[in-house]
Coordinates of C-alpha atoms in Angstrom, one line a residue:
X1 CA -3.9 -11.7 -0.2
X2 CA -6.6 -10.5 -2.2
X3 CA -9.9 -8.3 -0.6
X4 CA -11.8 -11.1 -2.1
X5 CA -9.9 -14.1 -0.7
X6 CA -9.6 -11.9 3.4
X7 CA -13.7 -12.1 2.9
X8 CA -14.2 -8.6 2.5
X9 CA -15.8 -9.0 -0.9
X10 CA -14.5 -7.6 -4.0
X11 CA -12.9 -3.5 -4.7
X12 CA -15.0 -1.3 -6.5
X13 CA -13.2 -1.7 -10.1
X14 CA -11.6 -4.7 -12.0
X15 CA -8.6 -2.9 -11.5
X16 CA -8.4 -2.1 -8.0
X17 CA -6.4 -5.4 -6.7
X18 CA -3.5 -4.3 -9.4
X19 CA -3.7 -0.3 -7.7
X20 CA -4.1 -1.3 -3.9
X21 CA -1.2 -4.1 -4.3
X22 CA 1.1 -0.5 -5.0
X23 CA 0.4 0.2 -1.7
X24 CA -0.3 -2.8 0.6
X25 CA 3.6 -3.3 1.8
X26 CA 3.1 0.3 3.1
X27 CA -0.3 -0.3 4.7
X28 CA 1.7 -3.5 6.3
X29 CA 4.5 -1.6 7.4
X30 CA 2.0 0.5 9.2
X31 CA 0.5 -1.9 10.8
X32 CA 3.1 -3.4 12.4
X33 CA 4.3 -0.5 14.2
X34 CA 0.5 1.1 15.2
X35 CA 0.6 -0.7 18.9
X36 CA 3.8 0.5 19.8
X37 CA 2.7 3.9 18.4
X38 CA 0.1 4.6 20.2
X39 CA 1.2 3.5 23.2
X40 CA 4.1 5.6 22.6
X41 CA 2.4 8.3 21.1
X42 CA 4.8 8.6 18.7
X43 CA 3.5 11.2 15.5
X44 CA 3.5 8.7 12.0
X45 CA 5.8 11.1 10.6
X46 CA 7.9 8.4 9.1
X47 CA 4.9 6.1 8.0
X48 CA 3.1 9.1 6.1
X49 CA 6.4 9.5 4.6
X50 CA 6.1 6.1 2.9
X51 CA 3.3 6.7 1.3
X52 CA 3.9 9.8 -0.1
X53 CA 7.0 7.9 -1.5
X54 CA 4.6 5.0 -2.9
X55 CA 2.8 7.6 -4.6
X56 CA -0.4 7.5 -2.3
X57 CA -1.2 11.3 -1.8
X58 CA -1.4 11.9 -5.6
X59 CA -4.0 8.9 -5.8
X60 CA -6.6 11.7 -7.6
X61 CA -4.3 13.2 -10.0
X62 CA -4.8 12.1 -13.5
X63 CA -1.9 9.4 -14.7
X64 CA -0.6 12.4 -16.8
X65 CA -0.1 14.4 -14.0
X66 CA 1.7 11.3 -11.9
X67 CA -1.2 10.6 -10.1
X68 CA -2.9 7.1 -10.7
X69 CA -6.3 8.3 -11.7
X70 CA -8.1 6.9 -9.2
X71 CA -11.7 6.8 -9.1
X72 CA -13.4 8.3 -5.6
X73 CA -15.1 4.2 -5.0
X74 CA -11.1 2.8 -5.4
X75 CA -10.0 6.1 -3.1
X76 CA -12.4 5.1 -0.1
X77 CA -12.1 1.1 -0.4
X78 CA -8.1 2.6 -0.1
X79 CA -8.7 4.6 2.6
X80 CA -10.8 1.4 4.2
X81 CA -7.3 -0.4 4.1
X82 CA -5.2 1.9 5.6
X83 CA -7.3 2.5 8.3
X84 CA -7.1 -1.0 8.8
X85 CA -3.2 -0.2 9.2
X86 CA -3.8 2.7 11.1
X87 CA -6.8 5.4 11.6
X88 CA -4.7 8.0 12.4
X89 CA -2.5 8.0 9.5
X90 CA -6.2 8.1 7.6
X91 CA -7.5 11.2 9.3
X92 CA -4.2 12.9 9.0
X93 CA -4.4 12.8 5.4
X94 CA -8.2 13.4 5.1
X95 CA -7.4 17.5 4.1
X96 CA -5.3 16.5 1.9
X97 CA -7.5 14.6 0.0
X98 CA -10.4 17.0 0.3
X99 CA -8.0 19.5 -1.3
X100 CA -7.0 17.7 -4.0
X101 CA -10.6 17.3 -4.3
X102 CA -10.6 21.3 -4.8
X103 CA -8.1 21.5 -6.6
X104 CA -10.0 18.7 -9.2
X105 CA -13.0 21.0 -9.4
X106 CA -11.8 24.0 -9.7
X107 CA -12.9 27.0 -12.1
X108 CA -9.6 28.2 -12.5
X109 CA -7.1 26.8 -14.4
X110 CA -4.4 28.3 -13.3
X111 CA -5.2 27.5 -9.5
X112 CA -5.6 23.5 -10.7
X113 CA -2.4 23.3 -12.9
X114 CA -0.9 25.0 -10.0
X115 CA -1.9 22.5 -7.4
X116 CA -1.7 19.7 -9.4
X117 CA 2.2 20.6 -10.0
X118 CA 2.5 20.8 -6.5
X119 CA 0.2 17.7 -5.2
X120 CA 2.3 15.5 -8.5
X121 CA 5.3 16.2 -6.7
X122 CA 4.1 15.0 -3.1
X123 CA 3.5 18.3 -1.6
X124 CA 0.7 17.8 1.3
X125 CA -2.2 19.7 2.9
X126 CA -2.9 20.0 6.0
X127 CA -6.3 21.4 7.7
X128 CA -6.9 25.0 9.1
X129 CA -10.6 25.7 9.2
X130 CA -12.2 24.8 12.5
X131 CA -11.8 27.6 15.3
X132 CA -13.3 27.5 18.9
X133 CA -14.8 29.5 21.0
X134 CA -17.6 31.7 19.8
X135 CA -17.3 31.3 16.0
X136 CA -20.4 32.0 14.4
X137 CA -21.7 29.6 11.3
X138 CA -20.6 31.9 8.3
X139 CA -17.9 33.4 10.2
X140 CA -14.8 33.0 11.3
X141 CA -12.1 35.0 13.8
X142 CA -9.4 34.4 11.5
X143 CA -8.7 37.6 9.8
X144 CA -6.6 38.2 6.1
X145 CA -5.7 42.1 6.2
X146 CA -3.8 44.3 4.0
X147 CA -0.9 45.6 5.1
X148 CA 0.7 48.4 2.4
X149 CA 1.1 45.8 -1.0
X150 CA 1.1 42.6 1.3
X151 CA -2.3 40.6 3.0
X152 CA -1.4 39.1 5.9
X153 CA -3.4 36.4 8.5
X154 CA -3.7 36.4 12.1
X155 CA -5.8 34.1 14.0
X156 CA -5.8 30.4 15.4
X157 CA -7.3 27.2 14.0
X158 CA -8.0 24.3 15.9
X159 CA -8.6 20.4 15.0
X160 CA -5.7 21.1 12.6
X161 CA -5.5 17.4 11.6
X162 CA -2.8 16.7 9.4
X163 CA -1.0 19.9 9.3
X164 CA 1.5 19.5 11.3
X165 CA 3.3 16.6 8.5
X166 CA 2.0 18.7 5.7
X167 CA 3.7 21.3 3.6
X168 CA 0.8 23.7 3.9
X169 CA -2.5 24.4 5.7
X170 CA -5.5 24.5 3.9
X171 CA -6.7 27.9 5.8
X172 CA -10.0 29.4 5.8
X173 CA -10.8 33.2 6.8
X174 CA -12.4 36.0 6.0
X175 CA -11.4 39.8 5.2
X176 CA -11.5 43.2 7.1
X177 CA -15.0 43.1 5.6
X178 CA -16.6 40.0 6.4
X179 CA -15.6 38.4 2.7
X180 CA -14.7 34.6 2.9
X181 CA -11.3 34.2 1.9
X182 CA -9.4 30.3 0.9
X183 CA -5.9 30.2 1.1
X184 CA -2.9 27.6 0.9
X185 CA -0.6 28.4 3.3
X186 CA 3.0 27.5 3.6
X187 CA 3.6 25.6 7.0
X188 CA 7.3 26.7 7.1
X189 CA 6.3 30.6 6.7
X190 CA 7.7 32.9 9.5
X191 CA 4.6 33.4 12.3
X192 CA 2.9 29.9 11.4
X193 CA 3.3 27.8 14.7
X194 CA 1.8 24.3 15.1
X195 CA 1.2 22.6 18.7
X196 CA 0.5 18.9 18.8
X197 CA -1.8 19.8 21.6
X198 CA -4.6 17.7 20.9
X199 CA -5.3 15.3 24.2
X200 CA -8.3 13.2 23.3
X201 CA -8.9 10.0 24.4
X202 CA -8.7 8.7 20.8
X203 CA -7.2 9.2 17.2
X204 CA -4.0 10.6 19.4
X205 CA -1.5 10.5 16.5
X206 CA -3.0 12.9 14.1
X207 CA -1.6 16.1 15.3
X208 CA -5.5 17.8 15.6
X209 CA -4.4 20.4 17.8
X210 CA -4.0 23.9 17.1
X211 CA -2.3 26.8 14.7
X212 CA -1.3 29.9 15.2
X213 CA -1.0 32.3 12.5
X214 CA 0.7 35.9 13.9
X215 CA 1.6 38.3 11.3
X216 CA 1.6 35.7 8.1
X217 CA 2.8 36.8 4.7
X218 CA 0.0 35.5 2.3
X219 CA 1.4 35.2 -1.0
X220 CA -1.1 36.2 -4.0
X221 CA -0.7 32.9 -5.6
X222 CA -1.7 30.8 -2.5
X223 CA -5.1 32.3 -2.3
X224 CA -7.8 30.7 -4.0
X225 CA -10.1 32.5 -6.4
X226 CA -13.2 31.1 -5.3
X227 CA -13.8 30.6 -2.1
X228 CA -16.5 27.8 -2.8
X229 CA -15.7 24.2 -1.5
X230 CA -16.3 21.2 -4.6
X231 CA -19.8 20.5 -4.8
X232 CA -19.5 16.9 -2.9
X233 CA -17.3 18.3 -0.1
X234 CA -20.0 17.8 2.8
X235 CA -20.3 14.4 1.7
X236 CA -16.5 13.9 0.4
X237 CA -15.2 14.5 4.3
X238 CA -18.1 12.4 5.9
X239 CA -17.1 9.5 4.1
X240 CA -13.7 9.9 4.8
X241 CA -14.5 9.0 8.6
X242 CA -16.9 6.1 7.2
X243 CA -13.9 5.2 5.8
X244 CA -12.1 5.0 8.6
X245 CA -14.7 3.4 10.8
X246 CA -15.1 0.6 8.4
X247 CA -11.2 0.5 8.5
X248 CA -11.1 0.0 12.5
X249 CA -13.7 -2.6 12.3
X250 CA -12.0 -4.5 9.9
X251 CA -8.7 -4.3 12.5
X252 CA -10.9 -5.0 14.8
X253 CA -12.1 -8.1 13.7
X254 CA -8.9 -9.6 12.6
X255 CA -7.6 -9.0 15.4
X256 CA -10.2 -10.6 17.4
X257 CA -10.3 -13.9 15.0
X258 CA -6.1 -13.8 15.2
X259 CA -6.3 -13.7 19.5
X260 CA -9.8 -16.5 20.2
X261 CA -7.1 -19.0 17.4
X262 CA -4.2 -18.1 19.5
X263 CA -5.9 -18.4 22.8
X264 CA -4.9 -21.8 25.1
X265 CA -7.1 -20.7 28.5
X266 CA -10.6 -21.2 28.1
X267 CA -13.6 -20.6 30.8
X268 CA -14.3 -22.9 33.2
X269 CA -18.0 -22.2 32.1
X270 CA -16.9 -22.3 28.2
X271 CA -18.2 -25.1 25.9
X272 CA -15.5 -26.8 24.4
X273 CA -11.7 -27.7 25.8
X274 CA -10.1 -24.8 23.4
X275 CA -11.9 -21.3 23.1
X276 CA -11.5 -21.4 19.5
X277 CA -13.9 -24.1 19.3
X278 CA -16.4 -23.0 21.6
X279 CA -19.3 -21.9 19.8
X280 CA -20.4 -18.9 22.1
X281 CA -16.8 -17.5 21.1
X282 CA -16.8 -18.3 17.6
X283 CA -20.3 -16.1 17.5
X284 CA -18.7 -13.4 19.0
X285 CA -16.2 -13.5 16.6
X286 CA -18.6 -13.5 13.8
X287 CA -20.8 -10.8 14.8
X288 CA -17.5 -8.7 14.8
X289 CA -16.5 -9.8 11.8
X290 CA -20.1 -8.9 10.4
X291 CA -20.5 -5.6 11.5
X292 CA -17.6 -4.8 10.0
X293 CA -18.0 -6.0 6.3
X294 CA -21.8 -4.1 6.4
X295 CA -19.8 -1.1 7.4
X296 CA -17.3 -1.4 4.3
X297 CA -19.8 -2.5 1.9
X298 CA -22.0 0.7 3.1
X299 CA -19.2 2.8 2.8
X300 CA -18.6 1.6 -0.9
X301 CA -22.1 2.2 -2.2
X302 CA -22.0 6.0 -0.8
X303 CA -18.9 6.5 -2.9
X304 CA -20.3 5.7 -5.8
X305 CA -22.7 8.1 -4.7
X306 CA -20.1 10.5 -4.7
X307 CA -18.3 9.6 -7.8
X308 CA -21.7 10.7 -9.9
X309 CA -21.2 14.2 -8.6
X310 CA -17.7 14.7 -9.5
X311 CA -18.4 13.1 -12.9
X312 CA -21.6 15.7 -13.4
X313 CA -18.9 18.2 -12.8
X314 CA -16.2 17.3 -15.2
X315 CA -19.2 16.9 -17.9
X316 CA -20.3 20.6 -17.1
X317 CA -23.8 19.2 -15.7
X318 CA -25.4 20.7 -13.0
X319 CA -24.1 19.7 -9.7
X320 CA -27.0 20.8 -7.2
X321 CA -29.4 17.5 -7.4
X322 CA -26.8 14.7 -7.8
X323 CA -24.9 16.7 -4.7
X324 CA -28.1 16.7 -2.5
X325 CA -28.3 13.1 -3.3
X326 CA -25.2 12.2 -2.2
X327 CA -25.3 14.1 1.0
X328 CA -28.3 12.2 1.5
X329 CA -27.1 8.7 1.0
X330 CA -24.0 9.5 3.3
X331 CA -25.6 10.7 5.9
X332 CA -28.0 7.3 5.6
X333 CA -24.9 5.9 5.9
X334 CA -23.4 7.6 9.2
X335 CA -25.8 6.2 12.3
X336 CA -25.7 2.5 10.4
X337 CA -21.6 2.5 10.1
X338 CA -21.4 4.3 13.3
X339 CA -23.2 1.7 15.5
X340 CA -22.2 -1.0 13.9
X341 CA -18.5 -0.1 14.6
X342 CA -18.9 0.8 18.1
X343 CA -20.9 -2.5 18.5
X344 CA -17.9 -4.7 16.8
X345 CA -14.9 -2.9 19.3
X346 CA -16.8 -3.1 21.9
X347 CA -18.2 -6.5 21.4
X348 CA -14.6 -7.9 21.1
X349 CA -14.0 -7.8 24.3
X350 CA -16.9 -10.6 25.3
X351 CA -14.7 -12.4 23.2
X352 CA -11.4 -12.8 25.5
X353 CA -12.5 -11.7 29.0
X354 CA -10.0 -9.7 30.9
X355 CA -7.0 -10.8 29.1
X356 CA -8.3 -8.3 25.8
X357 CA -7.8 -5.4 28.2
X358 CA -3.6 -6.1 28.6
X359 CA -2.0 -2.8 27.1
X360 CA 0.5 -4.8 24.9
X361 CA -2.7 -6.0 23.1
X362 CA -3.9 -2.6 21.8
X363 CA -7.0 -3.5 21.6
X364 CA -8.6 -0.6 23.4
X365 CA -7.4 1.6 20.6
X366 CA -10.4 0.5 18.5
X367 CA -12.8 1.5 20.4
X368 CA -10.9 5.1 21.6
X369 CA -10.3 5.8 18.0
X370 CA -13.8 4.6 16.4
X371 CA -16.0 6.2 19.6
X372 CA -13.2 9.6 19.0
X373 CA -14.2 9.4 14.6
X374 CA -18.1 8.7 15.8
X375 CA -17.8 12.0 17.6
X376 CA -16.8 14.2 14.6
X377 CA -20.1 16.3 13.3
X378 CA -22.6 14.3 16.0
X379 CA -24.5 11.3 14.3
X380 CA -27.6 12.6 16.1
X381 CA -28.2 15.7 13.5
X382 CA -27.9 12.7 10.7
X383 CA -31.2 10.9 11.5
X384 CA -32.9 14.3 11.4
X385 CA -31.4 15.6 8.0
X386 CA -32.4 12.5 6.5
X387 CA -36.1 12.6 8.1
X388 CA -36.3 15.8 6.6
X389 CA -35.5 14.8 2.8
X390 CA -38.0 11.8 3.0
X391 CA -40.6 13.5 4.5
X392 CA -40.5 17.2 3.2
X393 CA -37.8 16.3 0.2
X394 CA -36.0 19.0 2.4
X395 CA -32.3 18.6 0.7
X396 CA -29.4 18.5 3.5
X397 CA -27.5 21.9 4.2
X398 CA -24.4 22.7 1.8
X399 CA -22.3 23.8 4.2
X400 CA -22.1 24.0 8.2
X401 CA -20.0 27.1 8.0
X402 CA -18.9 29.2 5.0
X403 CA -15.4 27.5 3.2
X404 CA -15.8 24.4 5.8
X405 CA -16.5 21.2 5.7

């Protein structure tokens, strides 16, 4: 079935039914195994595998390259779907993405023919740039020393999402002096140890826990040249939980609509002999249902957003206004989506009493997950950033902390 014909309105390209239809037994398979998953908490290692084999992670890459040349509107109306599937497979790939992002823009072309090679044959990228504890904005405990010929890292990265099903860790450091410093590194090199010791309440199953790096051989060809994220980044990684908020509500309101049809029992209060024709219900369902395809259609008019950035930057423009403006239209985006997901997954509930609360049902999981993804760089500064531009024209910071995102 069709994003048209589901009611979700139509993808962001004439061509987009023909790419997500590539991908859509995948995003099925997914789906059908995400309950049991979670309540497992069994690690998608096997599902992540199937879409690197249908091609997924190279989405970016030029057709030449064996990528599908996927614009960034048909990436995040993608990235909608499979959160629908599963949010945690989605946030488990968001470095990835964000590096191949990198890898797009980059100044150097040997760093991008590199990476491309490497992304083209379904290599994957894992996160390494938050750290706790005391790290200052600019900074970072995460050291790259030289030791005789060789530079080596010691330090420990936490909310390492994705790395632990990736071939390497996007890492970000500094030097003995202070110097940023961007590296790939190898997950399978001697000293790199990754703990799936992430215990939130939500988003369980993306391995965000923590690295440790003791003593790591970094090879000269896996550190990048310029330390500088793509210009879009700040708005490129928002998105991607956008993305995957409008991807839960979707879920979520399936789901819902699937359950009230389903139902036999209805209230002795209720206003009609089966709940799915009692109107109270049936508004329920709709509000749900409505949240959700606001959040997806908000999410699909920041990408484009987006998109006019990376195309200033393959034309040789000047990124620094069209950036600004995207970072601005996202984080307009970010309270709306936000609250009108958590509304929809928690709103479900009125919509099947106690029997939405069973554990086989799973429903819970939408609102761990999307109240988990809300979390992620607070909503709270958003309103504020925004305020700012409209009032003062005050454009929103580049980055939170140098190299991250």
């Amino acid at each position: 079935m069709s994003q048209t014909d589901a009611g979700w309105g139509a993808g962001p390209s004439a061509r987009y039914e023909d790419l997500a239809a590539r991908f859509r037994p995948a995003f099925a398979e997914i789906r059908a195994t995400a309950v049991a998953r979670d309540a497992e908490r069994r690690l998608p290692h096997a599902e992540i595998g199937w879409l690197k084999e249908a091609g997924f992670t190279t989405l970016r890459l030029p057709e030449a390259a064996g990528g599908h040349g996927a614009s960034l509107p048909e990436l995040f109306n993608l990235l909608i779907e499979l959160s629908q599937a599963d949010s945690n497979v989605t946030n488990a790939l968001r470095a990835h993405f964000g590096f191949t992002e990198d890898v797009l823009c980059s100044g150097s072309p040997e760093w991008r023919a590199r990476w491309t090679e490497r992304i083209g044959a379904g290599q994957t990228i894992g996160s390494g740039v938050s750290e706790t504890g005391e790290a200052k904005v600019g900074q970072f405990d995460t050291i790259i020393r030289r030791r005789g010929a060789e530079r080596v890292v010691d330090g420990r990265k936490f909310y390492t999402t994705g790395s632990l099903f990736a071939d390497w860790i996007h890492l970000s450091a500094q030097d003995e002096d202070g110097a940023p410093v961007v590296a790939a590194v190898s997950t399978r090199a001697p000293g790199v140890a990754i703990a799936d010791d992430w215990d939130g309440f939500g988003q369980a199953l993306t391995a965000s826990g923590t690295a440790h790096f003791a003593g790591v051989v970094v090879e000269p060809d896996w550190i990048k040249p310029d330390p500088a994220r793509f210009p879009y980044a700040m708005a490129f990684f928002q998105l991607v939980h956008l993305a995957t908020l409008a991807g839960i509500g979707r879920a979520a309101a399936e789901d819902v609509a699937r359950l009230v049809s389903e139902r036999r029992r209805v209230y002795s209060h209720g206003n009609a002999g089966r709940t799915s024709d009692d109107p109270q219900i049936q508004a329920v369902v709709g509000r749900v249902r409505g949240n959700a395809y606001a959040a997806g259609a908000i999410v699909l008019k920041a990408a484009e957003a987006v998109q006019r950035v990376f195309e200033a930057r393959c034309a040789g423009a000047d990124t620094t206004a069209p950036a600004a403006l995207a970072d601005v239209e996202v984080n307009q985006a970010v309270t709306v989506v936000t609250n009108l997901v958590l509304e929809a997954t928690t709103g479900l509930f009125d919509a099947l009493g106690a029997s939405a609360v069973k554990e086989g049902l799973g429903l819970d999981r939408y609102w761990r997950n999307a109240r988990t993804i809300a979390s992620h760089n607070p909503r709270i500064y958003r309103d504020r950033i925004v305020g700012a531009f409209a009032v003062n024209g005050t454009a929103p910071p580049r980055e939170y902390r140098v190299g991250s995102a």
